[in-house]
XYZ file of C-alpha atoms in Angstrom:
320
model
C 55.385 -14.846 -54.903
C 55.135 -13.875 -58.330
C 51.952 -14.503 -60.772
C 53.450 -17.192 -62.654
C 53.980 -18.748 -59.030
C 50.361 -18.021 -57.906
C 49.121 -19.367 -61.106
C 51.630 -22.615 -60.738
C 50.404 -23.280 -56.955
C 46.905 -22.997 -58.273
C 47.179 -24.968 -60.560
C 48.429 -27.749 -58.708
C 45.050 -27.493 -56.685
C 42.467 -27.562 -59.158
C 41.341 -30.735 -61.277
C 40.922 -29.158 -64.226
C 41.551 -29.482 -67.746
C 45.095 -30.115 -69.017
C 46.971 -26.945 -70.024
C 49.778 -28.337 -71.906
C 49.545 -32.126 -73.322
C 51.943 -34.302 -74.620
C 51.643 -36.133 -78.057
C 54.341 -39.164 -78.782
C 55.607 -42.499 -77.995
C 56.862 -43.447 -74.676
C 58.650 -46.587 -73.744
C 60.292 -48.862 -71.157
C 63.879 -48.862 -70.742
C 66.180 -51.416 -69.698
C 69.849 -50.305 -69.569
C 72.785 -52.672 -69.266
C 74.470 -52.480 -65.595
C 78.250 -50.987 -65.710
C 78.965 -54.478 -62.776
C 77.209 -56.899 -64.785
C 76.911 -57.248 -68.540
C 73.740 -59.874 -67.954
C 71.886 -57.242 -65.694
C 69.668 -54.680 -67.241
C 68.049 -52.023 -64.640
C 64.278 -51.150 -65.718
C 63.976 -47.546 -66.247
C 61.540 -44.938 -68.613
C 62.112 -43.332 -71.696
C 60.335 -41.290 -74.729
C 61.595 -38.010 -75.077
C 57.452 -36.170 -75.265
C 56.585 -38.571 -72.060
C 60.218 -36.687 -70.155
C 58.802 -33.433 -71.804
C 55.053 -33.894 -70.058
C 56.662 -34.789 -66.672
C 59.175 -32.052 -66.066
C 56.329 -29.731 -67.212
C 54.214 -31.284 -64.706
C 56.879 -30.796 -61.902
C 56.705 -27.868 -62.757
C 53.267 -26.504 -61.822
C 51.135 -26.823 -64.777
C 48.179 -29.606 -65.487
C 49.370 -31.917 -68.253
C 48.087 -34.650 -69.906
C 49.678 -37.487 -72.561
C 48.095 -38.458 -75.881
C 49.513 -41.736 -77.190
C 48.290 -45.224 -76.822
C 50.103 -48.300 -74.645
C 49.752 -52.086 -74.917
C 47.336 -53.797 -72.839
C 50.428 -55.288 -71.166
C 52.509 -55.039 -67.816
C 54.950 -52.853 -69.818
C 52.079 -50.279 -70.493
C 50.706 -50.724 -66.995
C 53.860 -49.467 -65.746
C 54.042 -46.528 -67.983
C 49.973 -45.237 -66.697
C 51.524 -46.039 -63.166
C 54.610 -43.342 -63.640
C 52.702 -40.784 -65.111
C 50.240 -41.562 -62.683
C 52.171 -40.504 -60.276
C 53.204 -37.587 -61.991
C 50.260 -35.914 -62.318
C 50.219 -36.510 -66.031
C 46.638 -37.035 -67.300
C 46.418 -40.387 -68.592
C 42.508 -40.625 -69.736
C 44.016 -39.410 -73.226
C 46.382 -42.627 -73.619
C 44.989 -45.755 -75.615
C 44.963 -49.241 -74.401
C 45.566 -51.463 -77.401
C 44.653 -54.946 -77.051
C 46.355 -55.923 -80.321
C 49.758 -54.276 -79.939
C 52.473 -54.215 -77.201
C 54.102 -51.689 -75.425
C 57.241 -50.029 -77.072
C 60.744 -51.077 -75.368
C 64.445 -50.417 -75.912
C 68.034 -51.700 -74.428
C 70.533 -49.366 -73.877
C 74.237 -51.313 -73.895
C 77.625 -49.910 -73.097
C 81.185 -50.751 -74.422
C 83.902 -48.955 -74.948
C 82.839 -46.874 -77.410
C 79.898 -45.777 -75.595
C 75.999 -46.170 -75.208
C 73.943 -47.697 -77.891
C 70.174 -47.889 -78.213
C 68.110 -50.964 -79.604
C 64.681 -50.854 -79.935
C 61.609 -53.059 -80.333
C 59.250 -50.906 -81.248
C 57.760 -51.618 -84.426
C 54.242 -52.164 -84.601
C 53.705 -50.947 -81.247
C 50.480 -49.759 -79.677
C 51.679 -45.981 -80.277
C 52.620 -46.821 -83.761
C 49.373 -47.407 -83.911
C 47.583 -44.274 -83.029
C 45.253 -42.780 -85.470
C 43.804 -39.325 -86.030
C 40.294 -40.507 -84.906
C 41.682 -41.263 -81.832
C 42.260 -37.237 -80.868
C 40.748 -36.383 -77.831
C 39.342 -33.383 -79.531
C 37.877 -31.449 -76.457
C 41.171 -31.692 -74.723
C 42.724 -29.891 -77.511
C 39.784 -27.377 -77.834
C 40.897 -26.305 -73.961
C 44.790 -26.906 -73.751
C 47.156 -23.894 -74.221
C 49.626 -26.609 -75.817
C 50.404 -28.830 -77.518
C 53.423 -30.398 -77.769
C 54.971 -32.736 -80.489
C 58.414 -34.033 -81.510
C 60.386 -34.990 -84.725
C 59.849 -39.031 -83.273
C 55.927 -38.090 -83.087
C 56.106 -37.952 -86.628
C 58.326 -40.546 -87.546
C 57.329 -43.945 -85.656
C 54.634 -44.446 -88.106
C 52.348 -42.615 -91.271
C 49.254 -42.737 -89.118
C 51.035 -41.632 -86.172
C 52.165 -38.253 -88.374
C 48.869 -38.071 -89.665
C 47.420 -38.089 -86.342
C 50.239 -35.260 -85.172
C 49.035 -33.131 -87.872
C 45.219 -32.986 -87.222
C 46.489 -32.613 -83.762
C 48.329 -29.479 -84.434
C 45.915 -27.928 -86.847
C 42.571 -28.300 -84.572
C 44.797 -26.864 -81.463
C 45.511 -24.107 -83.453
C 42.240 -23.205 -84.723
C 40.596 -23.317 -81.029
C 43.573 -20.755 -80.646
C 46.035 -22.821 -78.438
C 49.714 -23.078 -79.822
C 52.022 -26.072 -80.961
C 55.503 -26.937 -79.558
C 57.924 -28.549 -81.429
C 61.257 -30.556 -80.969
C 63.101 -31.460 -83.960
C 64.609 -34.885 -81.983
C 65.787 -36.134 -85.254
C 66.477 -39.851 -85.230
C 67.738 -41.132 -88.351
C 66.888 -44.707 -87.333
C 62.915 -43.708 -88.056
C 63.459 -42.860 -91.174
C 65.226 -41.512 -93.607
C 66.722 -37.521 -93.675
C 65.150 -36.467 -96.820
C 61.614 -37.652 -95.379
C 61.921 -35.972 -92.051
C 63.561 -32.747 -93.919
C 60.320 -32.542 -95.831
C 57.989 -33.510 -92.800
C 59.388 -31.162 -90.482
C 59.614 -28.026 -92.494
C 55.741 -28.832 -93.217
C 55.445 -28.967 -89.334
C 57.291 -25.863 -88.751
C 54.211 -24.050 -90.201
C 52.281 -25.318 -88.055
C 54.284 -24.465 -85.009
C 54.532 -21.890 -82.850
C 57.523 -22.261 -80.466
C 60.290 -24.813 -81.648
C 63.083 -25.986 -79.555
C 65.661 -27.233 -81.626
C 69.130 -29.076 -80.735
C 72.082 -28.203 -82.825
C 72.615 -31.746 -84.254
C 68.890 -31.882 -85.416
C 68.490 -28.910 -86.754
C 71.371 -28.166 -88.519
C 70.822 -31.831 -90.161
C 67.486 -30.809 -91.003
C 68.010 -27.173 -92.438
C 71.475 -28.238 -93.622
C 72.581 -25.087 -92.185
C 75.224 -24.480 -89.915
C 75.079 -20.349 -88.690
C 73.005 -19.728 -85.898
C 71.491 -16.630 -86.944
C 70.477 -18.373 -90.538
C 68.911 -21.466 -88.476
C 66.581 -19.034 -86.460
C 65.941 -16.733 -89.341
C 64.910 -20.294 -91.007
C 62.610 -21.221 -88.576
C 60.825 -17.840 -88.105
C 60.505 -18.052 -91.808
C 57.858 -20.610 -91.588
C 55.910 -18.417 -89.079
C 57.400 -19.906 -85.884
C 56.498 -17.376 -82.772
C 59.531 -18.623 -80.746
C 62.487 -20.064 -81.328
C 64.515 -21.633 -78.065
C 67.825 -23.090 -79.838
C 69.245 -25.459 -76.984
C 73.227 -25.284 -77.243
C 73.864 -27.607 -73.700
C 76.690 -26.215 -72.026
C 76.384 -22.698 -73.601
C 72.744 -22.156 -72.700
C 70.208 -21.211 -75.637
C 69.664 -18.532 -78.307
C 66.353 -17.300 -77.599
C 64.079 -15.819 -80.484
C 61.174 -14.143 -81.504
C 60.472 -11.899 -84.378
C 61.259 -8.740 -82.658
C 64.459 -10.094 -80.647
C 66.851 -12.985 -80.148
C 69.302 -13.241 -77.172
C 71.975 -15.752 -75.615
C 70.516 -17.093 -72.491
C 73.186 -17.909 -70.142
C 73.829 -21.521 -69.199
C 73.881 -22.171 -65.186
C 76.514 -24.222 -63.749
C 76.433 -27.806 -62.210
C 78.843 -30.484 -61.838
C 76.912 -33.024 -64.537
C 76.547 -36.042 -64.173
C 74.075 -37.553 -66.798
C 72.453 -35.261 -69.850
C 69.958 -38.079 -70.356
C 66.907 -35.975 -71.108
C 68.043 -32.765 -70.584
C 67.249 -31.263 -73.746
C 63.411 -32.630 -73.038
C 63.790 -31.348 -69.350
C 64.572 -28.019 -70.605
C 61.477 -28.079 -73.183
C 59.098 -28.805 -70.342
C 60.253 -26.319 -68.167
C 60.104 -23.579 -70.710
C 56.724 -24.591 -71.690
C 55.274 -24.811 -68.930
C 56.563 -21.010 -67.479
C 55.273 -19.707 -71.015
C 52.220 -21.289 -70.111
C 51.966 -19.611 -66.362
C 53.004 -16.418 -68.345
C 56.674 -15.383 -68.423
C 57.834 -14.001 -71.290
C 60.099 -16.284 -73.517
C 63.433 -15.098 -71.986
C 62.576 -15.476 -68.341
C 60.964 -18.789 -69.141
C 64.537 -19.674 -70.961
C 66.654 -18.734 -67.806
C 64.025 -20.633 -65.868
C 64.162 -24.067 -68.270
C 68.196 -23.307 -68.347
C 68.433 -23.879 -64.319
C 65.844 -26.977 -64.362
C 67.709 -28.393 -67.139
C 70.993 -28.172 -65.448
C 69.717 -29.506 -62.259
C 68.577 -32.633 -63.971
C 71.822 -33.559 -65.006
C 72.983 -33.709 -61.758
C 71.523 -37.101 -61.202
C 71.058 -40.361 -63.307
C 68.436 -40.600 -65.584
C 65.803 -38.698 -67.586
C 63.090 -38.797 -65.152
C 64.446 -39.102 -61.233
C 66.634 -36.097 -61.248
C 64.216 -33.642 -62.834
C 63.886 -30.734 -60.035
C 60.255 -29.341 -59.144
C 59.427 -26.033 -59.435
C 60.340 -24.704 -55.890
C 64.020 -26.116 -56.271
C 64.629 -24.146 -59.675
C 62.966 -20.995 -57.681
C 65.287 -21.348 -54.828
C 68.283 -21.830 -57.598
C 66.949 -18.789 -59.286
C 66.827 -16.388 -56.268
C 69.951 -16.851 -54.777
């Protein structure tokens, strides 16, 4: 057993303070069944909520910050992470607002996504509402381009996040999850390069981040990003692995090999599993060969959450 695996088992046993949290909106799902038009099946999404629970399955004590509606849709949302070991004292109940949902239909063009979630109880969140000692002790924090976009208080709230995490010397993680529905490109250009300064490992997707930086070379995209002081960069390129960086080095990462089935979450599968190894101490390119198995084994089943492996079925990958 290695140290990051004695630190992951131990962690698992102690009730301590979270080491990574979580900061975003999650929601309920209902997605349209391929036999029946009229039947949706009830599922989970929000890409920082799929982030917090692979990073939990992964070893590490994690906690969410966001706020739910005092409603059976937010119930079931404490319930799953609940069960997931996620912390959930840092999660809001709002009495005025609901819980965010979304409907995911299928033709023959392929998915689409329609949300209610304006004016939800996450949309909600304000900066006073920081659970300020749980960022004083967490080695992360982690935040995504939809932190910042599902409201102005919301990204005013990510922002005092990242800056008080950082000055009690923890470090921010960043996904640039651009969704153009949110708002507009030239707003979430502007808001993300500010955020970029404040973060410390990013872990872009192509499509974002080239929309974002408006660049399209994958050398100029990480020089970009380390530009603004970023520590790490993990560029996520699906079926050809990632392109690792840090100031001193960059490297492919090769991608391991599965028969896919679903990439639903995937990209926030692999962000929780590299977190949460840089958090039990492997250096950024072991943690990326470790968050390119989970990520791969996650597509072998249906859904964003269900299929995510724990951390003794990515070791078992990894040693043979």
């Amino acid at each position: 057993m290695t140290q990051a695996d004695l630190k992951a088992a131990q962690a698992l046993q102690a009730p301590r303070a979270p080491q990574v949290l979580a900061m975003g909106e999650a929601m309920v799902e209902f997605n349209q069944s391929p036999d029946d038009a009229r039947r949706y099946l009830q599922g989970f999404g929000g890409d920082t909520s799929n982030f917090a629970i692979a990073a939990s399955r992964q070893g590490v004590r994690t906690g969410f910050v966001s706020a739910v509606g005092d409603d059976l849709f937010g119930r079931m949302l404490l319930d799953l992470w609940r069960d997931e070991n996620v912390d959930t004292q840092f999660v809001r109940v709002d009495s005025q607002a609901p819980t965010g949902v979304y409907f995911v239909s299928h033709d023959a063009n392929g998915h689409h996504f329609d949300y209610l979630r304006a004016g939800s109880a996450a949309s909600r969140y304000r900066a006073q509402d920081l659970p300020r000692e749980a960022l004083a002790g967490a080695q992360f924090l982690h935040l995504s381009g939809i932190s910042l976009a599902i409201s102005v208080n919301a990204c005013d709230a990510a922002f005092d996040a990242m800056s008080k995490i950082r000055a009690a010397g923890g470090k921010v993680s960043f996904d640039t999850n651009l969704r153009l529905k949110l708002w507009p490109l030239a707003r979430a250009r502007a808001t993300m390069r500010e955020a970029f300064g404040l973060t410390d490992v990013c872990l872009p997707s192509w499509d974002d981040v080239t929309a974002v930086t408006g660049l399209e070379d994958r050398d100029a995209i990480l020089d970009e990003l380390l530009s603004h002081g970023v520590k790490v960069v993990a560029l996520k390129l699906g079926r050809e692995g990632c392109y690792v960086a840090t100031p001193e080095e960059r490297r492919i990462v090769a991608p391991y090999p599965v028969q896919a089935l679903d990439a639903t979450g995937a990209g926030d599968c692999f962000g929780g599993a590299f977190v949460a190894r840089l958090a039990l101490g492997d250096d950024p390119f072991a943690a990326a060969r470790y968050a390119n198995v989970c990520a791969a084994l996650s597509t072998t089943g249906y859904g964003a959450v269900a299929p995510v492996p724990r951390a003794e079925q990515v070791l078992r990958q990894l040693a043979s």
